[in-house]
Amino acid sequence: MPDLTHGDDAAAVNSLRSALMRLSRRLKHQRVDESLSPTEMSVLGTLANCGSATPGELARKEHVQPPSMTRIVALLEAKGLVRLEPHPEDRRQKVVTQTEQAETMLEESRRKRNAFLAGLIDGLDEDEWAKLRAAAPVLEKLAHL
């Protein structure tokens, strides 16, 4: 295992962190709806990827406190992006489901971000693009560890 705290390996980790943060910030600015916070967009993305969930489940997945998630869900509901439905087994709880409006907005946002990223990739040569394609599964793995 490489020593990631010293020398060239530490410099590579630092460079990777810095580049990923800058690229992430630039991608976050490629939004369709500027009125939504990054957290609200993340909640919609989680619902799109994982399906309906209770506010408590969403809070755990998004690493926020339940009262914060309750406020976020209320804001998204007021904007017509989610709806609250009765929990099928526990009448005390609600289930949060994204609306068609949210699905459409997320798809437009993905298209805009993909187009932005494709524009950046156009500036790479074939060797750089091949390396980036090869790195994509590793970056995906890191994102889910």
Short mmCIF file of N, CA and C in Angstrom, two decimals, residues 28 31 33-45 62 113:
data_model
loop_
_atom_site.label_atom_id
_atom_site.label_comp_id
_atom_site.label_asym_id
_atom_site.label_seq_id
_atom_site.Cartn_x
_atom_site.Cartn_y
_atom_site.Cartn_z
N LYS A 28 -21.58 22.24 -10.05
CA LYS A 28 -22.71 22.68 -9.23
C LYS A 28 -23.33 23.97 -9.76
N ARG A 31 -26.73 24.60 -13.03
CA ARG A 31 -28.05 24.17 -12.59
C ARG A 31 -29.13 24.79 -13.46
N ASP A 33 -32.35 25.16 -12.17
CA ASP A 33 -33.16 25.96 -11.25
C ASP A 33 -32.26 26.54 -10.17
N GLU A 34 -31.95 27.81 -10.30
CA GLU A 34 -31.04 28.48 -9.37
C GLU A 34 -31.68 28.71 -8.00
N SER A 35 -32.99 28.53 -7.89
CA SER A 35 -33.66 28.77 -6.61
C SER A 35 -33.45 27.61 -5.63
N LEU A 36 -32.98 26.47 -6.13
CA LEU A 36 -32.76 25.32 -5.26
C LEU A 36 -31.34 25.32 -4.71
N SER A 37 -31.22 25.01 -3.43
CA SER A 37 -29.89 24.91 -2.82
C SER A 37 -29.24 23.59 -3.25
N PRO A 38 -27.92 23.49 -3.11
CA PRO A 38 -27.27 22.22 -3.41
C PRO A 38 -27.85 21.06 -2.59
N THR A 39 -28.23 21.32 -1.35
CA THR A 39 -28.81 20.27 -0.51
C THR A 39 -30.16 19.83 -1.06
N GLU A 40 -30.98 20.79 -1.48
CA GLU A 40 -32.27 20.43 -2.06
C GLU A 40 -32.09 19.61 -3.33
N MET A 41 -31.12 20.00 -4.16
CA MET A 41 -30.83 19.23 -5.37
C MET A 41 -30.35 17.83 -5.01
N SER A 42 -29.55 17.73 -3.97
CA SER A 42 -29.05 16.43 -3.54
C SER A 42 -30.18 15.53 -3.06
N VAL A 43 -31.13 16.09 -2.33
CA VAL A 43 -32.29 15.31 -1.86
C VAL A 43 -33.08 14.79 -3.05
N LEU A 44 -33.30 15.65 -4.05
CA LEU A 44 -34.02 15.21 -5.25
C LEU A 44 -33.25 14.11 -5.97
N GLY A 45 -31.93 14.25 -6.02
CA GLY A 45 -31.10 13.22 -6.64
C GLY A 45 -31.18 11.90 -5.89
N GLU A 62 -28.54 11.80 3.52
CA GLU A 62 -27.97 13.12 3.20
C GLU A 62 -27.06 13.66 4.31
N ARG A 113 -25.34 19.72 -17.22
CA ARG A 113 -24.04 19.40 -16.62
C ARG A 113 -23.22 18.50 -17.53
#
